[in-house]
GROMACS .gro file of C-alpha atoms in nm:
model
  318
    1UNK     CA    1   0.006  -1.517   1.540
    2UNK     CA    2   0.089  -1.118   1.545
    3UNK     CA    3  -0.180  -0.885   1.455
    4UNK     CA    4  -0.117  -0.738   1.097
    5UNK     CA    5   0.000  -0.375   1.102
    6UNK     CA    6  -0.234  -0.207   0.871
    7UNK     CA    7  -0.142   0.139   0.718
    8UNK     CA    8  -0.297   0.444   0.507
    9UNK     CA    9  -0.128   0.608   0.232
   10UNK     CA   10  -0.253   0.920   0.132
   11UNK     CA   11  -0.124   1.117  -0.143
   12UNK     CA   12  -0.231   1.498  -0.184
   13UNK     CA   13  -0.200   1.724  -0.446
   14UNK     CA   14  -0.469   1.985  -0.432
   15UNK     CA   15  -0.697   1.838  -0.128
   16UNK     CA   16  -0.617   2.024   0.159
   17UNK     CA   17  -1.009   2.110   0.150
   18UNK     CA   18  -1.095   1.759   0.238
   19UNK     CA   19  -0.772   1.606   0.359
   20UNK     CA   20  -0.882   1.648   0.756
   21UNK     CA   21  -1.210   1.506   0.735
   22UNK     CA   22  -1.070   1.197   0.504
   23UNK     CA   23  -0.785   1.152   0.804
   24UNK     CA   24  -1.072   1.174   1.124
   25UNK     CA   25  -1.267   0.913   0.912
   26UNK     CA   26  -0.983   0.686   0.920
   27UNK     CA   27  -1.040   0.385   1.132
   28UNK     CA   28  -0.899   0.326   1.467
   29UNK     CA   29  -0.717  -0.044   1.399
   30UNK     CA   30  -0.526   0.156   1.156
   31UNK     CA   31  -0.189   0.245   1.320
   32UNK     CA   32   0.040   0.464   1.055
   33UNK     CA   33  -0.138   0.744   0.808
   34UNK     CA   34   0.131   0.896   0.566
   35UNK     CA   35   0.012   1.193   0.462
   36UNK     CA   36   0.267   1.235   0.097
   37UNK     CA   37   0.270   1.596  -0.047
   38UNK     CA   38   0.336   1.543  -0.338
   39UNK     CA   39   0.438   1.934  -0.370
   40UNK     CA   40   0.111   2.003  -0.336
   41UNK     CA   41   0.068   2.418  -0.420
   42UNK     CA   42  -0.163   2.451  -0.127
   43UNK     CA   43   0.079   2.300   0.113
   44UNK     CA   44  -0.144   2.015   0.235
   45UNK     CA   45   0.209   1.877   0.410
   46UNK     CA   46   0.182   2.198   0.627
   47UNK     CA   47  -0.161   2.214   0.666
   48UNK     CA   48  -0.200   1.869   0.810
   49UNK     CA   49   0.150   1.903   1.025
   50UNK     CA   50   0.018   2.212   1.203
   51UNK     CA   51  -0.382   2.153   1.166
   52UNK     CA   52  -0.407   1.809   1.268
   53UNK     CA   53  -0.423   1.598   1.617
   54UNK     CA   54  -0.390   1.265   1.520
   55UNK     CA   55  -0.129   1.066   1.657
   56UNK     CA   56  -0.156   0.852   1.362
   57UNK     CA   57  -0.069   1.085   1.038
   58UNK     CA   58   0.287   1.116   0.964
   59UNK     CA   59   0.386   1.356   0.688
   60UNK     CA   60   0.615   1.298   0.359
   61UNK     CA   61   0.681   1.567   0.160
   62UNK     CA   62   0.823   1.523  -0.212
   63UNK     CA   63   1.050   1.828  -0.298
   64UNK     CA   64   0.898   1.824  -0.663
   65UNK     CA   65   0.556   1.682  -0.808
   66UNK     CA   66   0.628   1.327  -0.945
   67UNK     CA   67   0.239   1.235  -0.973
   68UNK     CA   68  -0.016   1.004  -0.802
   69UNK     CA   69   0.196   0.707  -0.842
   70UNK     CA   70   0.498   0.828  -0.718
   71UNK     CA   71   0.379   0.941  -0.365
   72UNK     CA   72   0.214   0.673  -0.361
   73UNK     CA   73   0.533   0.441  -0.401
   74UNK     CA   74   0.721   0.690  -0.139
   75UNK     CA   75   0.431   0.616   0.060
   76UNK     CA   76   0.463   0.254   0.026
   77UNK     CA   77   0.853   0.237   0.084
   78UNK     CA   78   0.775   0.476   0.383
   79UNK     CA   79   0.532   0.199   0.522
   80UNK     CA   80   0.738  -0.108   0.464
   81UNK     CA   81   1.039   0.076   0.648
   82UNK     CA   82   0.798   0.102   0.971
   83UNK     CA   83   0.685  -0.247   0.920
   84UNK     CA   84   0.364  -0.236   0.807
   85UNK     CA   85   0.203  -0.512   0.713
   86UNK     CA   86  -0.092  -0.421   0.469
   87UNK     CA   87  -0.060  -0.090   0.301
   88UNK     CA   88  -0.396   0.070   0.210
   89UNK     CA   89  -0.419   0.351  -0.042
   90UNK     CA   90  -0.661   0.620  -0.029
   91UNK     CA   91  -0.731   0.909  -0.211
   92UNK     CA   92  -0.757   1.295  -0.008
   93UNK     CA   93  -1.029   1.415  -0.228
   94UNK     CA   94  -1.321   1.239  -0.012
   95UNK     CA   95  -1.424   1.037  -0.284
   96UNK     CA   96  -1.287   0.691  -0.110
   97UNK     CA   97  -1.513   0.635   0.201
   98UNK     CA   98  -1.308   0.487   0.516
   99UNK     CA   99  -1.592   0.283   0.586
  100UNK     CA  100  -1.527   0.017   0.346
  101UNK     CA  101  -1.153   0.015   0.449
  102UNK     CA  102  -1.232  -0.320   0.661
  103UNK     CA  103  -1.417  -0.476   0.356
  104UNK     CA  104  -1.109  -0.429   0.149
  105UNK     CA  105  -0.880  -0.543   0.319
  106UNK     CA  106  -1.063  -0.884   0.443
  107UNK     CA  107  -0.905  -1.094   0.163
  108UNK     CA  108  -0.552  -1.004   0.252
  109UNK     CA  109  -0.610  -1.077   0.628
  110UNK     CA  110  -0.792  -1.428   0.561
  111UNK     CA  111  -0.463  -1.506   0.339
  112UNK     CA  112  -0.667  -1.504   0.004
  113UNK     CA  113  -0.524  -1.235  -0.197
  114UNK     CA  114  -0.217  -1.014  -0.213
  115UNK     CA  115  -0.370  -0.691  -0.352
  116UNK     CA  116  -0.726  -0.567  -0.332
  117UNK     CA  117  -0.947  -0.315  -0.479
  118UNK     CA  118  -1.249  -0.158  -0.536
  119UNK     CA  119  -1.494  -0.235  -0.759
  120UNK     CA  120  -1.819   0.009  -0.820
  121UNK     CA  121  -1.964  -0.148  -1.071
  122UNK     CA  122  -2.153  -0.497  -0.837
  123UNK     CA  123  -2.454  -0.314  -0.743
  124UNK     CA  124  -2.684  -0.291  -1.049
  125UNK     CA  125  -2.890   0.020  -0.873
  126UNK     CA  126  -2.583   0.220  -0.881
  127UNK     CA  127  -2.451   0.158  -1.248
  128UNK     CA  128  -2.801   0.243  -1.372
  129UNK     CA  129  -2.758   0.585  -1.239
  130UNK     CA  130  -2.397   0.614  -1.400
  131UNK     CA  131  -2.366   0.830  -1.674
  132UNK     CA  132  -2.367   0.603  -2.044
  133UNK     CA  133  -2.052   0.770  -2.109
  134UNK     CA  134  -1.885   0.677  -1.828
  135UNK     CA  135  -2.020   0.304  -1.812
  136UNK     CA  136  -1.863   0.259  -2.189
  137UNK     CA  137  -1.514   0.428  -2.125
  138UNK     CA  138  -1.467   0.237  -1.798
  139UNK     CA  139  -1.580  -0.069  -2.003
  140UNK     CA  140  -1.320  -0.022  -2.268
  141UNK     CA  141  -1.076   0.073  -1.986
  142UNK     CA  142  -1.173  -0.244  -1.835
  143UNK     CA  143  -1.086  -0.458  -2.132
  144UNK     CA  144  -0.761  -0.300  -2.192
  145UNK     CA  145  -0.688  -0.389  -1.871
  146UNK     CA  146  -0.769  -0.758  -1.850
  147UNK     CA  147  -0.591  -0.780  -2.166
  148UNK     CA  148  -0.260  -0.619  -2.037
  149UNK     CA  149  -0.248  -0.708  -1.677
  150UNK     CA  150  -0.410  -1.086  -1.753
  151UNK     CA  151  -0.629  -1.074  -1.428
  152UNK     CA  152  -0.938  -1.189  -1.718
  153UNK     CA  153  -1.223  -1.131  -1.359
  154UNK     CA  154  -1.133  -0.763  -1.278
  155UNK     CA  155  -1.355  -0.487  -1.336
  156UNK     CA  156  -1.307  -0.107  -1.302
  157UNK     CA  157  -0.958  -0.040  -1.362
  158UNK     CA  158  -0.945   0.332  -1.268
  159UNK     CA  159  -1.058   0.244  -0.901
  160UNK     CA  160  -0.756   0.380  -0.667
  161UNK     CA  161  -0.896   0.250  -0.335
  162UNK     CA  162  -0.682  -0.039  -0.299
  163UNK     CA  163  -0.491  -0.253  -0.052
  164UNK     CA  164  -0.188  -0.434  -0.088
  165UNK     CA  165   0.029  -0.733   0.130
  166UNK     CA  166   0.411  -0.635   0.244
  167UNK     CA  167   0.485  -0.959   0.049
  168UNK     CA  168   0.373  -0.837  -0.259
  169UNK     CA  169   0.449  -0.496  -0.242
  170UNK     CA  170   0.863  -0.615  -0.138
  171UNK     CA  171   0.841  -0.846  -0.476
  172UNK     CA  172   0.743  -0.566  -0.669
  173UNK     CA  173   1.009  -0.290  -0.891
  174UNK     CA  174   0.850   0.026  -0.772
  175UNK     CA  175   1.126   0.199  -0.941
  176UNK     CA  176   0.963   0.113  -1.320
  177UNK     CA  177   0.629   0.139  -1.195
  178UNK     CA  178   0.455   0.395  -1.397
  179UNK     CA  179   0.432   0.724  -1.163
  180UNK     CA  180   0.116   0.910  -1.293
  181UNK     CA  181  -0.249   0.817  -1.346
  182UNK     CA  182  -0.136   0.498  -1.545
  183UNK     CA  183   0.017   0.364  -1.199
  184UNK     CA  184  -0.294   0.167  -1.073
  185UNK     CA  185  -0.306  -0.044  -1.436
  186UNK     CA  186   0.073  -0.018  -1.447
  187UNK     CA  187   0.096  -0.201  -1.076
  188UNK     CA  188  -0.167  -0.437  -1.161
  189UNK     CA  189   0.074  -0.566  -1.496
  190UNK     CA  190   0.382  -0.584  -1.269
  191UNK     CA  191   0.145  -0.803  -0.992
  192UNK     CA  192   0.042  -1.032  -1.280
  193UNK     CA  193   0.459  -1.069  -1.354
  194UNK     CA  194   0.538  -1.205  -0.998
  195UNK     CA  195   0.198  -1.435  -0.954
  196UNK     CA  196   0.022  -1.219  -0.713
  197UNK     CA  197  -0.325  -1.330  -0.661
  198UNK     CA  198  -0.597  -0.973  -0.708
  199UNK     CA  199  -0.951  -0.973  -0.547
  200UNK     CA  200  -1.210  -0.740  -0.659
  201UNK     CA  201  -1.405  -0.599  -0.365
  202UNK     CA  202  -1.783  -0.444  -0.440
  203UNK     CA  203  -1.822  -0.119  -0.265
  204UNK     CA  204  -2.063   0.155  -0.332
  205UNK     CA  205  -1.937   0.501  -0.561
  206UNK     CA  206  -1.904   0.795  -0.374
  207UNK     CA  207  -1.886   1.131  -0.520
  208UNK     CA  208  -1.891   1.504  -0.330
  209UNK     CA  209  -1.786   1.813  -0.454
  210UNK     CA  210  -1.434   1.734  -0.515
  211UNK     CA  211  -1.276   1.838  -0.846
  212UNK     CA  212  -1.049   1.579  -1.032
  213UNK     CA  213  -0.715   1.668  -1.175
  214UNK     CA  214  -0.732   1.421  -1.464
  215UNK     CA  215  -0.788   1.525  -1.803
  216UNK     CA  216  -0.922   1.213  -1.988
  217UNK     CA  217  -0.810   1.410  -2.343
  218UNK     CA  218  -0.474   1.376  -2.189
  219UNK     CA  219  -0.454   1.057  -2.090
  220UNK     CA  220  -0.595   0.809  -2.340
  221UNK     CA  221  -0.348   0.831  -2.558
  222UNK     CA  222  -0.051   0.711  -2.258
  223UNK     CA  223  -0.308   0.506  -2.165
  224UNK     CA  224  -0.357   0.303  -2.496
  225UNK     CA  225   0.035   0.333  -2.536
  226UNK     CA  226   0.094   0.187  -2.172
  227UNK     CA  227  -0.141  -0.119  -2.194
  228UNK     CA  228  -0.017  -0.224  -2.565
  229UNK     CA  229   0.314  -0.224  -2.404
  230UNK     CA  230   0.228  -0.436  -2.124
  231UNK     CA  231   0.045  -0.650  -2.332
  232UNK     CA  232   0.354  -0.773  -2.521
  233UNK     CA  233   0.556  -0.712  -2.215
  234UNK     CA  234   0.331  -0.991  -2.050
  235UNK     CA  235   0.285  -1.209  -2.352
  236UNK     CA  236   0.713  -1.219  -2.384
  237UNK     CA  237   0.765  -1.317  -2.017
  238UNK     CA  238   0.490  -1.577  -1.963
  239UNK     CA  239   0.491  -1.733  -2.296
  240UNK     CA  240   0.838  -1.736  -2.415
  241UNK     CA  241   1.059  -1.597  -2.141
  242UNK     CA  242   0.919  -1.810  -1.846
  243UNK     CA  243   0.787  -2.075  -1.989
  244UNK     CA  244   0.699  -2.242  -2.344
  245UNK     CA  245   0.369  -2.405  -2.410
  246UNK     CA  246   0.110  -2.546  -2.617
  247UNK     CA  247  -0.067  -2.192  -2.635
  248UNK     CA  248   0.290  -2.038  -2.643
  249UNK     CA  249   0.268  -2.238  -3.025
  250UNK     CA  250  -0.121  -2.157  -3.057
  251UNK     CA  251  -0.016  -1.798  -3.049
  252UNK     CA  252   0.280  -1.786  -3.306
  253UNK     CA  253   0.052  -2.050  -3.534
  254UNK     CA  254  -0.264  -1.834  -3.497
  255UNK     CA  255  -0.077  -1.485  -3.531
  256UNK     CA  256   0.076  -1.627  -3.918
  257UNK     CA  257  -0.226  -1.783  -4.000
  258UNK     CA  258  -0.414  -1.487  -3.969
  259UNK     CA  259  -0.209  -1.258  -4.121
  260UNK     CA  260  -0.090  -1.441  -4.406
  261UNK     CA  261  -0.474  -1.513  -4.490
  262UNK     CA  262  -0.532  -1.112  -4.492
  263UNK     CA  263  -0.226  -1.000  -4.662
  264UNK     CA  264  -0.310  -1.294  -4.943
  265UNK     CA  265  -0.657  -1.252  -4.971
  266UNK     CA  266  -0.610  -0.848  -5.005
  267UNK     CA  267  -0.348  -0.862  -5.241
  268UNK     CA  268  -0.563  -1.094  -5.500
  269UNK     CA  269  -0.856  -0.925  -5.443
  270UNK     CA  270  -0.668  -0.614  -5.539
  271UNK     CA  271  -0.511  -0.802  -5.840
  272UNK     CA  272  -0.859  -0.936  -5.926
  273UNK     CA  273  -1.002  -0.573  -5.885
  274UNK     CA  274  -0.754  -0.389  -6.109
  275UNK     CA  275  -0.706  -0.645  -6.408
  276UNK     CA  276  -1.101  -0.760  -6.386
  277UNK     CA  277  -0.995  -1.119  -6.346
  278UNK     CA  278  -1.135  -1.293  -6.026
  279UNK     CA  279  -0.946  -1.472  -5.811
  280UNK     CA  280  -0.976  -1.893  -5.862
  281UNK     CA  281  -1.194  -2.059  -5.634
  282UNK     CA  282  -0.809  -2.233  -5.481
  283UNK     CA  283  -0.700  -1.873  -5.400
  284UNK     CA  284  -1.036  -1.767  -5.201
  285UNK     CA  285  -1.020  -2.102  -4.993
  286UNK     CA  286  -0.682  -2.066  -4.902
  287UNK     CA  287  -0.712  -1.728  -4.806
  288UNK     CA  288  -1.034  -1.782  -4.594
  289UNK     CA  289  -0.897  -2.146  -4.475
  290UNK     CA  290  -0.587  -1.944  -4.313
  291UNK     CA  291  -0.822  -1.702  -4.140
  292UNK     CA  292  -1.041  -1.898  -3.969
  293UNK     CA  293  -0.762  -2.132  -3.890
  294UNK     CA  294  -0.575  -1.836  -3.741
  295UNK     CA  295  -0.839  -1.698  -3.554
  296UNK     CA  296  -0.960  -2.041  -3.432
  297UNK     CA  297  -0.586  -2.122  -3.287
  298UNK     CA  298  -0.603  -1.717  -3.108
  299UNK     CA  299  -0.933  -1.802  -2.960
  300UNK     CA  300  -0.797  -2.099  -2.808
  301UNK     CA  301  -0.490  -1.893  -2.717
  302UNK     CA  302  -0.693  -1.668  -2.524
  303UNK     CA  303  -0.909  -1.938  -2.356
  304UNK     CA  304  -0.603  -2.113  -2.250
  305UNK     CA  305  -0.472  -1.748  -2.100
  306UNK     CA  306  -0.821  -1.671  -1.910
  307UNK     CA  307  -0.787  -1.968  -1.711
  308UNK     CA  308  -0.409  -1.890  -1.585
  309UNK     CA  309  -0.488  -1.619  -1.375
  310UNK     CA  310  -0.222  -1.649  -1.038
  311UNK     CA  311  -0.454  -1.905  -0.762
  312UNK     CA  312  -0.208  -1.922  -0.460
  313UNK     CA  313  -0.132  -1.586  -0.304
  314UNK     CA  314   0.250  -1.482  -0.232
  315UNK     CA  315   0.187  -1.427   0.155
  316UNK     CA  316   0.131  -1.829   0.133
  317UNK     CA  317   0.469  -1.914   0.001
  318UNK     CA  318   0.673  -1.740   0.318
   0.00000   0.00000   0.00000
């Protein structure tokens, strides 16, 4: 059995300050660093090209800034070109430490998991320090997700350190994978659409004095759009594209239960409000009946989708 080639992306926009140190740090059973400059104004391309030794680092350069996710996707089409095996994905900023590269990729080499990532949120120490603010956004984040990618057990949606199989990545259309900072959730929606099988892997937060280029103000509104898309998205294909089920009927049932109980109930009670006749006892019961029916037949829904997250990893079926 040949030893897996592991590789690095690295896309920089605004790191040449730290991208040296994060490429030394790099370890040695890694054979292939792309460096992507994503036209990066400093010229990180450059600066690694003409400061850096390392055998290892290969630079890309995109001729105009298409955003995280799309140097990272020419990174990943780079990699799979030069045969690479598993591609990792880390950040220049020095916020990803190299020393939990091995961790992360584990699961892929053991044949458990097509696509890996961090997850900062295991060690109960560390989220007590965390900032409330930033536990409850990446708690909302982190239902959005689950709800739009179906992978019900991950945690920490934002985390970029990630690792992914050649198998995976080759089943996967990069092309109308979201290119931005919605391209970790968006890949993790398309993974869920070709049965890849996602591991969260606890590693420890690490923060310097790097400066982030996202703007959450300017974000959470793609952000809510982009997961409410995949959620239907993923709800069409696995329920009534792929396949046809009894949950497949739990959701239609549910869904007209539901809202036939509101829109009746609302309308009498605003009949019953504006003539100041109440509603028979026959009208409440139906309208209530239909409501808890509906929601019962969701809940069930949703149980029934929790359980059907992807088992058998994709690097199995070759």
């Amino acid at each position: 059995m040949s030893v897996p080639r592991i590789a690095v992306v690295i896309p920089c926009y605004r790191v040449r300050r730290h991208i040296l140190d994060v490429i030394a740090s790099i370890p040695a059973f890694v054979e292939l660093i792309l460096v992507v400059d994503d036209a990066c104004p400093e010229g990180s391309g450059d600066f690694v090209q003409s400061q850096c030794s390392d055998g290892r680092a290969v630079v890309i350069r995109r001729e105009t800034n298409g955003g995280v996710g799309a140097a990272v996707i020419s990174g990943y089409q780079e990699a799979l070109a030069r045969g690479a095996d598993i591609i990792v994905k880390i950040d220049g900023d020095g916020q990803m430490d190299p020393a939990q590269l091995p961790a992360l990729i584990t699961p892929l080499l053991r044949g458990e998991a097509d696509y890996a990532k961090g997850n900062r949120f295991f060690d109960v120490e560390v989220v007590r320090r965390m900032p409330k603010q930033r536990l409850v956004g990446n708690a909302v984040l982190s239902f959005m997700n689950k709800m739009s990618s179906g992978y019900w057990s991950l945690f920490d949606p934002t985390n970029g350190y990630t690792a992914i199989h050649a198998t995976a990545l080759r089943c996967l259309p990069l092309d109308k994978v979201s290119p931005r900072y919605f391209f970790e959730t968006d890949l993790l929606f398309r993974l869920n659409t070709v049965n890849a099988v996602v591991e969260d892997v606890p590693m420890p937060a690490h923060y310097g004095d790097e400066i982030s280029n996202l703007r959450i103000g300017r974000v959470i509104g793609p952000f809510l759009a982009g997961h409410l898309r995949n959620l239907g998205k993923r709800i069409f294909y696995k329920y009534f594209l792929r396949d046809f089920s009894v949950a497949s009927l739990q959701l239609v049932a549910g869904s007209a239960l539901l809202l036939f109980g509101m829109a009746h109930g609302s309308y009498h009670w605003w009949l019953s409000v504006s003539t100041g006749i109440a509603a028979t006892t026959g009208t409440v019961i139906l309208a209530a009946l239909s409501v808890l029916a509906g929601l019962q037949l969701l809940l069930a829904f949703l149980a029934y989708d929790m359980t059907t997250v992807p088992r058998r990893p994709l690097q199995q079926r070759d």
